[in-house]
Coordinates of C-alpha atoms and ligand atoms in Angstrom, one line a residue:
M1 CA 116.0 84.5 -78.1
N2 CA 113.3 85.3 -80.6
P3 CA 112.1 89.0 -80.4
S4 CA 108.9 88.3 -81.8
H5 CA 108.2 87.5 -77.1
P6 CA 107.9 89.5 -74.9
K7 CA 110.5 90.2 -72.2
T8 CA 108.5 91.2 -69.9
E9 CA 104.5 89.3 -68.8
D10 CA 101.8 91.7 -69.3
G11 CA 100.3 91.1 -66.0
E12 CA 97.4 88.4 -65.3
K13 CA 95.2 89.8 -68.2
A14 CA 97.1 89.3 -71.1
V15 CA 95.4 86.3 -72.9
S16 CA 94.9 87.7 -76.3
T17 CA 98.6 86.9 -76.6
P18 CA 97.8 83.1 -78.2
P19 CA 100.1 80.0 -77.4
P20 CA 103.0 79.3 -79.7
S21 CA 102.0 76.6 -82.4
P22 CA 102.6 73.6 -80.9
A23 CA 105.3 73.3 -83.5
P24 CA 107.7 76.7 -83.9
S25 CA 110.0 75.7 -87.0
N26 CA 113.6 75.4 -85.7
F27 CA 117.0 74.0 -87.4
I28 CA 116.6 70.7 -85.6
R29 CA 113.7 70.1 -86.8
D30 CA 114.4 71.2 -90.4
I31 CA 117.4 68.3 -90.4
I32 CA 115.0 65.8 -88.8
L33 CA 112.8 66.6 -92.1
D34 CA 115.2 67.4 -94.5
D35 CA 116.5 63.2 -93.4
L36 CA 112.7 62.1 -93.4
K37 CA 112.9 63.7 -97.1
T38 CA 115.6 61.7 -98.2
N39 CA 114.5 59.1 -96.5
K40 CA 118.0 58.7 -94.6
Y41 CA 116.7 56.7 -91.8
A42 CA 114.0 54.4 -93.6
G43 CA 111.5 57.2 -92.2
R44 CA 112.3 56.7 -89.0
V45 CA 112.4 59.2 -86.2
Q46 CA 113.7 58.3 -82.8
T47 CA 115.5 60.6 -80.2
R48 CA 116.7 59.6 -76.4
F49 CA 116.5 61.9 -73.3
P50 CA 119.9 60.7 -71.4
P51 CA 120.0 62.2 -67.9
E52 CA 122.9 61.7 -65.5
P53 CA 121.0 59.8 -62.4
N54 CA 123.3 62.4 -60.2
G55 CA 120.9 65.4 -59.0
Y56 CA 117.6 66.3 -60.0
L57 CA 116.2 68.1 -63.3
H58 CA 115.9 71.4 -63.5
I59 CA 114.4 73.9 -66.5
G60 CA 117.3 73.3 -68.4
H61 CA 116.7 69.3 -68.7
A62 CA 112.3 70.1 -69.4
K63 CA 113.6 72.6 -72.5
A64 CA 115.8 69.0 -73.5
I65 CA 113.1 66.9 -72.5
C66 CA 110.5 69.3 -74.6
L67 CA 113.3 68.7 -78.0
D68 CA 113.4 65.4 -77.5
F69 CA 109.9 64.4 -77.1
G70 CA 108.4 67.3 -78.6
L71 CA 110.3 66.3 -82.2
A72 CA 109.8 62.8 -81.9
D73 CA 105.6 62.6 -81.1
E74 CA 105.7 65.7 -84.1
F75 CA 107.3 62.6 -86.4
G76 CA 105.7 59.5 -85.0
G77 CA 108.8 58.6 -84.1
H78 CA 110.5 57.6 -80.6
T79 CA 112.4 58.7 -77.3
N80 CA 113.3 56.5 -75.0
L81 CA 114.4 57.6 -71.3
R82 CA 117.9 56.9 -70.6
F83 CA 120.2 57.1 -67.9
D84 CA 123.8 58.0 -68.2
D85 CA 125.2 56.0 -65.4
T86 CA 128.5 55.4 -66.6
N87 CA 129.8 57.0 -63.1
P88 CA 129.1 55.3 -60.1
Q89 CA 130.8 57.2 -58.3
K90 CA 127.7 60.6 -57.7
E91 CA 124.7 57.4 -59.7
E92 CA 121.8 57.5 -57.2
T93 CA 118.4 55.0 -57.2
E94 CA 116.6 58.4 -55.7
Y95 CA 118.1 60.9 -58.8
V96 CA 116.6 57.9 -61.2
E97 CA 112.9 57.8 -59.6
S98 CA 112.5 61.7 -59.8
I99 CA 114.0 62.3 -63.3
K100 CA 111.2 60.0 -64.3
E101 CA 108.2 60.9 -62.0
D102 CA 109.8 64.6 -63.7
V103 CA 108.9 63.8 -66.6
K104 CA 105.6 62.4 -66.7
W105 CA 105.0 65.0 -64.9
L106 CA 106.3 66.9 -68.3
G107 CA 103.0 65.3 -69.9
Y108 CA 105.8 63.2 -71.6
R109 CA 106.1 58.4 -71.2
W110 CA 109.1 57.7 -72.7
D111 CA 108.6 54.6 -75.2
G112 CA 112.0 52.4 -73.5
L113 CA 113.5 53.1 -70.9
F114 CA 117.3 52.1 -70.4
Y115 CA 121.3 52.5 -68.4
A116 CA 123.4 53.2 -70.0
S117 CA 124.9 50.4 -68.3
D118 CA 122.7 47.7 -69.4
Y119 CA 125.3 47.7 -72.6
F120 CA 128.7 47.6 -70.3
D121 CA 128.6 44.0 -71.7
Q122 CA 128.9 45.2 -75.5
L123 CA 131.2 47.9 -74.7
Y124 CA 133.5 46.1 -73.4
E125 CA 133.6 43.3 -76.7
W126 CA 133.3 46.7 -78.8
A127 CA 136.5 47.9 -76.3
I128 CA 138.7 44.2 -76.8
K129 CA 137.6 44.5 -81.0
L130 CA 139.4 48.3 -81.1
I131 CA 142.5 46.6 -79.3
K132 CA 142.1 43.9 -82.2
D133 CA 141.6 46.4 -84.4
G134 CA 145.1 48.3 -83.1
K135 CA 142.8 51.6 -82.3
A136 CA 143.2 51.1 -78.7
Y137 CA 145.7 50.4 -76.1
V138 CA 146.2 50.3 -72.6
D139 CA 147.9 52.5 -70.7
D140 CA 150.0 52.5 -67.6
L141 CA 150.5 57.3 -67.6
S142 CA 148.4 58.3 -64.4
A143 CA 145.8 61.1 -65.1
E144 CA 148.5 63.7 -64.2
E145 CA 151.0 62.7 -67.1
I146 CA 147.7 61.5 -69.4
R147 CA 147.1 65.8 -68.9
K148 CA 150.5 66.7 -69.9
Y149 CA 151.3 64.8 -71.8
R150 CA 148.0 66.1 -73.8
G151 CA 149.3 68.9 -75.1
T152 CA 147.0 72.4 -75.6
L153 CA 145.3 74.5 -77.9
T154 CA 148.2 75.8 -80.3
E155 CA 150.6 72.6 -78.5
P156 CA 150.7 68.9 -80.4
G157 CA 149.9 66.4 -77.3
K158 CA 153.0 63.5 -77.6
D159 CA 152.4 59.9 -77.7
S160 CA 152.1 57.6 -74.4
P161 CA 155.2 55.4 -74.3
Y162 CA 152.6 52.7 -74.0
R163 CA 150.8 54.0 -77.4
N164 CA 153.0 51.6 -79.5
R165 CA 153.0 48.2 -76.8
S166 CA 151.3 45.6 -79.2
V167 CA 147.7 44.9 -79.2
E168 CA 148.4 40.8 -77.1
E169 CA 150.3 43.5 -74.2
S170 CA 147.4 45.8 -74.4
L171 CA 143.9 42.7 -74.9
N172 CA 146.0 40.9 -72.2
L173 CA 145.8 43.6 -69.2
F174 CA 143.3 45.4 -69.8
E175 CA 141.4 41.9 -69.7
R176 CA 143.3 41.6 -66.7
M177 CA 141.6 45.4 -65.3
R178 CA 138.8 44.0 -65.3
A179 CA 139.5 41.3 -63.4
G180 CA 140.3 43.4 -60.7
E181 CA 144.0 43.3 -60.5
F182 CA 145.4 46.6 -60.9
P183 CA 144.4 49.9 -58.2
D184 CA 142.6 52.9 -59.0
G185 CA 143.5 55.3 -61.3
S186 CA 147.0 53.1 -62.2
R187 CA 145.4 52.6 -65.5
T188 CA 143.4 53.2 -68.8
L189 CA 142.3 51.9 -72.2
R190 CA 143.1 54.4 -74.3
A191 CA 141.7 55.0 -78.3
K192 CA 144.4 55.4 -80.8
I193 CA 143.7 58.2 -82.8
D194 CA 145.6 61.0 -83.2
M195 CA 148.1 63.0 -80.9
A196 CA 148.7 66.0 -82.6
S197 CA 144.8 66.8 -83.6
P198 CA 143.5 69.8 -83.6
N199 CA 140.6 68.4 -82.1
L200 CA 141.7 68.0 -78.0
N201 CA 139.2 65.7 -78.2
L202 CA 140.2 63.1 -79.6
R203 CA 144.0 62.7 -78.7
D204 CA 143.7 59.5 -77.2
P205 CA 141.5 60.1 -75.5
V206 CA 140.4 57.3 -72.9
M207 CA 137.6 54.8 -72.9
Y208 CA 137.8 52.8 -70.0
R209 CA 138.9 54.2 -66.1
I210 CA 139.5 51.6 -63.0
L211 CA 137.1 52.2 -60.4
H212 CA 136.6 50.0 -57.4
A213 CA 133.2 51.5 -56.7
E214 CA 129.2 50.0 -56.9
H215 CA 127.3 51.1 -59.7
H216 CA 123.2 51.3 -58.5
R217 CA 122.9 48.3 -61.2
T218 CA 125.5 45.6 -61.6
G219 CA 126.8 45.8 -58.4
N220 CA 130.3 45.1 -58.0
K221 CA 130.2 43.1 -61.6
W222 CA 132.7 45.9 -63.0
C223 CA 135.7 47.6 -61.9
I224 CA 136.1 49.2 -64.6
Y225 CA 133.9 51.7 -66.4
P226 CA 132.8 53.6 -69.5
M227 CA 134.0 57.6 -70.3
Y228 CA 130.5 59.7 -71.3
D229 CA 132.5 59.5 -75.3
Y230 CA 133.3 55.9 -75.2
A231 CA 129.1 55.0 -74.2
H232 CA 127.3 58.0 -75.4
G233 CA 127.5 57.4 -78.7
Q234 CA 127.4 53.4 -79.3
S235 CA 124.7 53.5 -77.0
D236 CA 122.5 55.6 -79.2
S237 CA 123.4 53.6 -82.1
I238 CA 122.6 50.4 -79.7
E239 CA 119.2 51.7 -79.4
K240 CA 118.9 53.2 -83.3
V241 CA 118.7 56.7 -81.8
T242 CA 118.7 58.9 -84.7
H243 CA 118.8 62.8 -83.6
S244 CA 120.8 62.8 -80.7
M245 CA 120.3 65.8 -79.3
C246 CA 122.3 67.5 -76.9
T247 CA 124.0 71.1 -75.5
L248 CA 126.4 72.6 -77.6
E249 CA 129.4 71.2 -75.5
F250 CA 129.5 68.5 -76.6
E251 CA 129.8 70.4 -80.5
D252 CA 134.0 68.7 -80.2
H253 CA 132.7 65.7 -78.9
R254 CA 130.7 64.9 -82.0
P255 CA 134.0 64.1 -84.8
L256 CA 134.8 61.2 -81.1
Y257 CA 130.9 59.9 -81.8
N258 CA 131.3 59.7 -85.1
W259 CA 134.7 57.9 -85.0
F260 CA 133.7 55.5 -82.5
I261 CA 130.8 54.7 -84.2
Q262 CA 132.3 54.2 -88.0
Q263 CA 135.5 52.2 -86.5
L264 CA 133.3 49.8 -85.1
G265 CA 130.8 49.3 -88.0
I266 CA 127.5 49.9 -86.6
F267 CA 124.1 51.8 -86.4
P268 CA 124.9 55.4 -87.9
S269 CA 123.1 57.9 -85.2
Q270 CA 123.7 61.9 -85.6
Q271 CA 124.7 63.5 -83.3
V272 CA 122.9 67.2 -83.3
E273 CA 123.8 70.8 -81.0
F274 CA 121.7 73.1 -79.3
D275 CA 122.1 76.1 -77.0
R276 CA 121.5 75.7 -73.2
L277 CA 119.2 76.6 -71.5
N278 CA 120.4 80.3 -69.2
L279 CA 118.2 81.5 -66.7
T280 CA 118.6 85.4 -65.3
Y281 CA 118.8 85.6 -61.8
T282 CA 118.9 81.3 -62.1
L283 CA 121.9 78.5 -62.0
L284 CA 121.5 76.1 -63.0
S285 CA 123.5 72.9 -63.3
K286 CA 123.4 69.9 -60.2
R287 CA 126.5 70.5 -58.7
K288 CA 126.0 74.7 -57.5
L289 CA 122.2 72.8 -56.7
L290 CA 123.4 70.0 -54.8
Q291 CA 125.4 73.2 -52.8
L292 CA 122.7 75.2 -52.0
V293 CA 120.4 71.4 -50.1
K294 CA 123.8 70.1 -48.9
E295 CA 124.4 73.6 -47.1
D296 CA 120.5 74.1 -46.0
R297 CA 120.5 77.2 -48.2
V298 CA 117.7 76.2 -49.5
R299 CA 114.1 73.5 -47.7
G300 CA 115.0 71.0 -49.6
W301 CA 115.1 69.7 -53.7
D302 CA 112.2 71.3 -54.3
D303 CA 112.5 73.8 -52.4
P304 CA 109.9 76.2 -54.2
R305 CA 112.6 78.5 -54.8
M306 CA 114.6 75.9 -56.3
P307 CA 115.2 75.7 -60.4
T308 CA 114.5 72.0 -59.9
I309 CA 111.3 70.4 -62.3
G310 CA 110.1 69.6 -58.6
G311 CA 110.8 72.9 -57.1
I312 CA 108.6 74.6 -59.2
R313 CA 105.6 72.3 -59.1
R314 CA 106.3 72.1 -55.9
R315 CA 105.9 76.3 -56.4
G316 CA 102.7 75.8 -58.1
Y317 CA 103.6 76.0 -62.1
T318 CA 102.2 74.5 -64.7
P319 CA 103.1 71.8 -67.1
E320 CA 101.5 73.7 -69.3
A321 CA 103.3 76.2 -68.7
I322 CA 106.7 75.1 -69.1
R323 CA 105.7 73.6 -72.4
N324 CA 104.8 76.2 -73.7
F325 CA 108.0 78.5 -72.4
V326 CA 110.5 75.9 -74.4
A327 CA 108.4 76.2 -77.0
S328 CA 108.4 79.8 -77.4
I329 CA 112.1 80.7 -76.4
G330 CA 113.0 78.1 -79.7
V331 CA 116.3 76.7 -80.3
S332 CA 119.9 78.5 -81.9
K333 CA 123.4 77.7 -82.0
T334 CA 124.5 80.5 -80.0
T335 CA 124.2 80.6 -75.7
G336 CA 122.3 83.8 -74.5
S337 CA 120.6 84.3 -71.4
I338 CA 116.4 84.4 -71.6
E339 CA 114.6 86.5 -68.8
L340 CA 113.4 84.9 -66.6
A341 CA 110.3 87.0 -66.0
M342 CA 109.3 85.9 -69.4
L343 CA 108.7 81.9 -67.7
E344 CA 107.1 83.6 -65.4
H345 CA 104.6 85.6 -68.6
F346 CA 103.7 81.3 -69.4
V347 CA 103.3 81.2 -65.8
R348 CA 100.8 83.9 -65.7
E349 CA 99.4 83.1 -68.6
D350 CA 98.7 79.3 -68.5
L351 CA 97.0 80.1 -64.5
N352 CA 95.5 83.0 -65.4
K353 CA 92.4 80.7 -68.0
R354 CA 92.4 78.2 -65.4
A355 CA 92.9 78.7 -61.9
P356 CA 89.8 80.6 -59.6
R357 CA 89.7 83.5 -58.0
V358 CA 89.6 83.7 -54.4
M359 CA 89.6 86.8 -52.1
A360 CA 92.3 86.7 -49.2
V361 CA 94.4 89.2 -47.3
L362 CA 97.7 88.9 -46.4
R363 CA 98.6 90.9 -44.3
P364 CA 95.3 92.3 -42.2
L365 CA 94.2 95.7 -41.6
K366 CA 90.4 95.8 -39.8
I367 CA 88.0 97.9 -40.4
V368 CA 84.3 98.3 -39.0
I369 CA 81.4 99.2 -40.5
D370 CA 79.4 101.2 -38.1
N371 CA 75.8 101.4 -39.5
Y372 CA 76.1 97.7 -40.5
P373 CA 74.0 95.5 -38.4
E374 CA 75.8 93.7 -36.4
N375 CA 75.1 89.8 -37.0
Q376 CA 74.2 90.4 -40.1
V377 CA 75.3 87.9 -42.4
E378 CA 75.3 88.2 -46.2
E379 CA 75.6 85.6 -49.0
M380 CA 77.3 87.5 -52.1
D381 CA 77.8 86.0 -55.4
A382 CA 81.1 86.1 -56.5
V383 CA 82.9 84.9 -60.0
N384 CA 85.2 82.2 -60.1
N385 CA 87.2 83.1 -63.1
P386 CA 86.1 85.6 -65.2
E387 CA 88.4 84.3 -68.2
D388 CA 86.1 80.9 -67.9
E389 CA 82.2 81.5 -68.0
S390 CA 81.7 77.6 -66.6
A391 CA 83.9 78.1 -63.7
G392 CA 80.6 79.5 -61.6
K393 CA 80.1 81.6 -59.1
R394 CA 80.0 80.9 -54.9
K395 CA 79.1 82.8 -52.3
V396 CA 81.0 84.6 -50.2
A397 CA 80.2 85.7 -46.2
F398 CA 80.4 89.5 -45.6
S399 CA 79.9 90.8 -42.0
R400 CA 80.3 94.0 -39.9
E401 CA 84.0 94.0 -40.0
L402 CA 86.6 93.2 -41.8
Y403 CA 90.0 92.5 -43.1
I404 CA 91.6 93.7 -45.8
E405 CA 95.0 94.2 -46.9
Q406 CA 97.0 96.9 -44.6
D407 CA 98.1 98.9 -48.1
D408 CA 94.5 99.1 -49.2
F409 CA 94.8 101.7 -46.7
R410 CA 96.7 105.6 -46.2
E411 CA 95.8 107.6 -43.6
V412 CA 96.6 110.6 -45.8
P413 CA 95.7 109.3 -49.9
P414 CA 99.8 109.9 -52.0
P415 CA 99.3 111.6 -55.5
K416 CA 97.5 108.7 -57.3
Y417 CA 96.4 106.6 -54.8
F418 CA 93.0 105.3 -55.4
R419 CA 92.5 103.3 -52.1
L420 CA 90.8 103.8 -48.9
S421 CA 92.1 107.3 -46.8
L422 CA 90.2 108.8 -44.5
G423 CA 86.6 110.4 -46.3
R424 CA 87.4 108.5 -49.6
E425 CA 85.3 106.2 -50.7
V426 CA 86.2 103.0 -52.7
R427 CA 84.3 99.8 -53.3
L428 CA 84.2 96.0 -51.8
R429 CA 84.7 94.0 -54.9
Y430 CA 80.7 91.6 -54.5
G431 CA 80.5 93.8 -52.0
Y432 CA 79.7 96.9 -51.9
L433 CA 80.6 101.1 -51.1
I434 CA 82.7 102.1 -47.9
T435 CA 83.5 105.4 -46.8
A436 CA 86.1 106.0 -43.8
K437 CA 85.5 107.7 -41.5
S438 CA 88.0 107.1 -38.6
V439 CA 90.9 105.4 -37.7
V440 CA 92.6 103.4 -33.7
K441 CA 95.5 103.7 -33.2
N442 CA 98.2 101.6 -31.2
E443 CA 100.8 103.2 -28.9
R444 CA 103.2 103.1 -31.7
G445 CA 100.6 105.5 -33.7
E446 CA 99.7 102.8 -36.0
V447 CA 96.9 102.5 -37.7
I448 CA 94.8 99.2 -35.9
E449 CA 91.6 99.3 -37.6
V450 CA 89.4 101.7 -39.6
H451 CA 86.2 102.7 -39.1
C452 CA 84.0 103.1 -42.3
S453 CA 80.1 103.2 -43.1
Y454 CA 78.7 102.1 -45.9
D455 CA 75.6 102.5 -48.5
P456 CA 73.3 99.8 -48.4
A457 CA 71.4 100.9 -51.8
T458 CA 75.1 99.7 -53.6
R459 CA 74.6 95.3 -52.6
G460 CA 77.1 93.8 -55.3
G461 CA 79.5 97.4 -56.0
N462 CA 77.5 99.8 -58.2
A463 CA 75.6 102.9 -57.0
P464 CA 72.0 103.0 -58.0
D465 CA 73.1 107.0 -58.8
G466 CA 75.7 106.1 -61.3
R467 CA 78.8 108.0 -58.9
K468 CA 81.7 106.8 -60.0
V469 CA 84.5 105.6 -57.4
K470 CA 88.4 104.7 -58.3
G471 CA 89.2 102.2 -56.2
T472 CA 88.5 98.4 -55.3
I473 CA 89.7 96.2 -52.5
H474 CA 89.7 93.0 -51.8
W475 CA 88.3 91.5 -48.7
V476 CA 87.1 89.2 -46.5
S477 CA 84.7 88.4 -43.5
A478 CA 87.0 88.9 -39.6
A479 CA 84.1 86.1 -38.5
H480 CA 84.3 83.6 -41.4
A481 CA 88.2 83.6 -42.5
V482 CA 90.1 81.2 -42.3
D483 CA 94.4 81.3 -41.0
A484 CA 97.0 80.2 -43.1
E485 CA 100.5 80.9 -43.0
V486 CA 101.5 81.6 -46.5
R487 CA 105.4 82.1 -48.5
I488 CA 106.1 85.0 -50.6
Y489 CA 109.1 83.8 -52.6
E490 CA 111.3 86.4 -54.9
N491 CA 114.4 85.2 -57.1
L492 CA 116.7 83.0 -55.3
F493 CA 119.4 85.2 -56.0
S494 CA 119.8 88.7 -56.4
K495 CA 122.1 89.8 -59.2
E496 CA 121.3 88.8 -62.7
D497 CA 123.8 86.4 -63.5
P498 CA 124.4 84.3 -60.4
S499 CA 127.3 83.2 -61.8
E500 CA 128.8 86.6 -62.2
V501 CA 131.3 86.6 -58.4
E502 CA 134.2 89.3 -57.3
E503 CA 137.1 87.5 -56.2
G504 CA 137.3 85.4 -53.5
K505 CA 133.6 85.0 -52.9
D506 CA 131.2 82.1 -54.7
V507 CA 128.1 82.1 -55.9
L508 CA 126.2 81.1 -52.7
D509 CA 127.7 85.3 -52.0
N510 CA 124.8 86.1 -54.7
L511 CA 122.2 84.2 -53.2
N512 CA 118.9 86.2 -52.3
P513 CA 118.9 86.5 -48.7
N514 CA 115.0 88.0 -49.0
S515 CA 114.1 85.5 -51.5
L516 CA 111.8 83.6 -48.9
E517 CA 108.8 85.8 -46.6
V518 CA 107.4 83.8 -44.5
I519 CA 102.9 85.2 -43.3
A520 CA 102.6 83.0 -41.1
K521 CA 98.6 84.4 -40.4
A522 CA 97.2 85.6 -43.1
K523 CA 93.5 85.8 -43.6
L524 CA 91.4 83.3 -46.6
E525 CA 87.9 83.1 -48.0
P526 CA 86.4 80.3 -45.5
S527 CA 86.1 78.3 -49.3
L528 CA 89.9 77.9 -48.9
A529 CA 89.9 75.9 -45.0
N530 CA 90.2 72.6 -47.2
A531 CA 91.1 72.8 -51.0
A532 CA 93.5 70.6 -51.9
L533 CA 96.8 69.6 -52.4
G534 CA 98.8 71.3 -55.1
S535 CA 95.6 73.1 -56.4
R536 CA 95.9 76.5 -57.9
Y537 CA 94.2 79.9 -57.0
Q538 CA 94.4 83.6 -57.9
F539 CA 94.2 85.3 -54.8
E540 CA 92.4 88.4 -56.3
R541 CA 94.8 91.7 -57.2
L542 CA 97.8 89.4 -55.1
G543 CA 98.3 86.7 -57.3
Y544 CA 98.6 82.9 -58.1
F545 CA 98.8 80.5 -54.8
C546 CA 99.6 77.3 -54.3
V547 CA 98.6 74.5 -51.7
D548 CA 101.4 73.0 -50.2
P549 CA 102.3 70.0 -48.8
D550 CA 103.1 71.0 -45.5
S551 CA 99.8 71.9 -44.6
G552 CA 97.8 70.5 -42.2
P553 CA 93.8 69.5 -41.9
G554 CA 92.2 73.2 -41.0
K555 CA 95.7 75.0 -41.2
P556 CA 96.7 75.4 -45.0
V557 CA 100.2 76.8 -46.9
F558 CA 100.1 78.6 -49.8
N559 CA 103.3 79.2 -51.8
R560 CA 102.7 82.3 -53.8
T561 CA 103.9 81.1 -57.8
V562 CA 103.7 84.4 -59.3
A563 CA 102.3 87.4 -58.5
L564 CA 100.1 89.1 -60.3
K565 CA 101.5 92.6 -62.5
D566 CA 102.1 95.8 -59.9
T567 CA 101.6 99.1 -61.2
W568 CA 101.1 100.6 -58.2
A569 CA 104.9 99.6 -57.2
K570 CA 105.9 101.1 -60.7
V571 CA 104.2 104.3 -60.2
E572 CA 105.2 104.6 -56.4
K573 CA 108.9 103.7 -57.5
K574 CA 108.9 106.5 -60.8
Q575 CA 107.6 109.2 -57.6
K576 CA 110.9 108.1 -55.9
G577 CA 112.6 108.6 -58.6
Ligands
ATP601 P1 124.0 70.4 -65.8 O1 124.5 71.7 -66.1 O2 123.3 70.6 -64.4 O3 124.7 69.4 -64.7 P2 123.9 68.3 -67.3 O4 124.5 68.4 -68.5 O5 125.5 67.5 -66.9 O6 123.5 69.1 -66.1 P3 122.6 65.4 -67.8 O7 121.6 64.8 -66.9 O8 124.0 65.1 -68.4 O9 123.3 67.0 -66.9 O10 121.8 66.4 -69.0 C1 120.9 65.7 -69.5 C2 119.8 66.2 -70.9 O11 120.2 67.5 -70.2 C3 121.2 66.4 -71.7 O12 120.9 66.2 -72.9 C4 121.9 68.5 -71.7 O13 122.7 68.5 -72.8 C5 120.8 68.9 -71.3 N1 120.7 69.4 -70.5 C6 121.3 69.5 -69.3 N2 121.2 70.9 -69.3 C7 120.2 71.4 -69.8 C8 119.7 73.2 -70.1 N3 120.6 74.4 -69.0 N4 119.5 73.4 -71.7 C9 119.3 72.5 -71.8 N5 119.3 71.1 -71.8 C10 120.6 70.5 -70.8
MG602 MG1 126.4 65.6 -68.2

């Protein structure tokens, strides 16, 4: 991780951190700059983002998207969206649509929209050429046998007994594979490279397998499908991709990527690898995310606890925050793990600038101001966003009975507690100074109502005699409040590295049982009654929240996007030791 960036956030007031410059340099950018200097691709920059449509995109993909699109944009280049749909068994149109939506939401527009399956005919012709050139052969070994013959990192592989069958025989068998004469798994087409290569990917890799399966685009036209390694580089080449960025696990595949391109004598796209994004407390694997959805561990792909683009969008994260985050983590050649807190920092930083402030009480405690006239209502002026003067002001109703947070009152204040307590004066934000006088308790001894007095001379929150109060708390007028459901999210996993599991356990055992808390009856200021779907607010002193699609007319549902930094929780923790 780039050490110049803070690991933890500075709270909601941290606007002083400048947003990262749009293009901090990195080694991939340097490669492109070099290629432009030497005119390697006649000044062109062409990239692609190649998702496999077998799941929803996640924040890791956002990193790849920002690189692919961002670098091309910077150099006046082009970026294609290409679906890597070579495996008919796991791929679905639903995923294709969600991926398009997510890329657009992140703020990018593709130039060409392609599918690896667009190239199945061309890939087939090229396979024929490789057979004719003696560079590929049909093998009758089973998948299991191929694995055995492959050898290990320390032992060379063994030639398949079919490796030297004639070109004519391979051609004939390959055509019949295509015609559907053979069952799944009975034969493969393999590249003839080197069974003793120290790189296992070069030990006669499989190019085609037989799969009698319907494809989401080509239907039943094919019953042989190309492997990723045989399809990817050639697809890049067909699209004249100059810089084909992918994650580090493909580094050992690069010699094979180049081998196919060289044997075929086609446009030499260049593969460049970078580190995968890993985030603490987060799993970034489509397979695992699918499992969470299938087993109902979450409420779907767009559950706000999911690291999917759909999930973080619903949670209230902004595309700007994600792009700034990705720009700031940079790229490297070693895989590490980024603090989730850092992503949250960028979310706060962005929302701080744009989110209107409102008052909402999540766990209401009623207060009654005994000396405030009954039935009187005052409209208090409240600032919409201290970070943005143009956001203006709004009126908030003040009356004799209000709600404050249960946390903001203690009968007997612990040390360093500056909020309301018996005999203590505090400021009601945009309201008056009040002093707690007495409490009403239920049969369990819990405080259910606090009686206070107010000083009428302190309207707006300041005392004319200049006396100071240490605490300022938020509130809503009981008679005017809007009821809302508020969903509070914590990390989905309780382990920093969720994939770290004890023997006999599963990553799902690391799920945080408290990742979702539903507050059924929060009290909001009335301006939120009809807040638009997806709109984002700062609930003063609590965090950033956004309107969830589950909201109904007059019945808003809010998601907590991210909390504000809670200094009190830290003090309390320290005190408890
Ligand atoms: P997953 O592991 O989640 O299944 P994948 O690599 O199989 O991901 P693809 O659809 O093949 O998913 O990925 C599309 C592109 O996104 C690839 O270029 C891949 O390298 C990149 N990508 C996937 N995960 C990450 C990640 N965590 N960080 C950065 N890039 C990623
Ligand atoms: Mg993949």
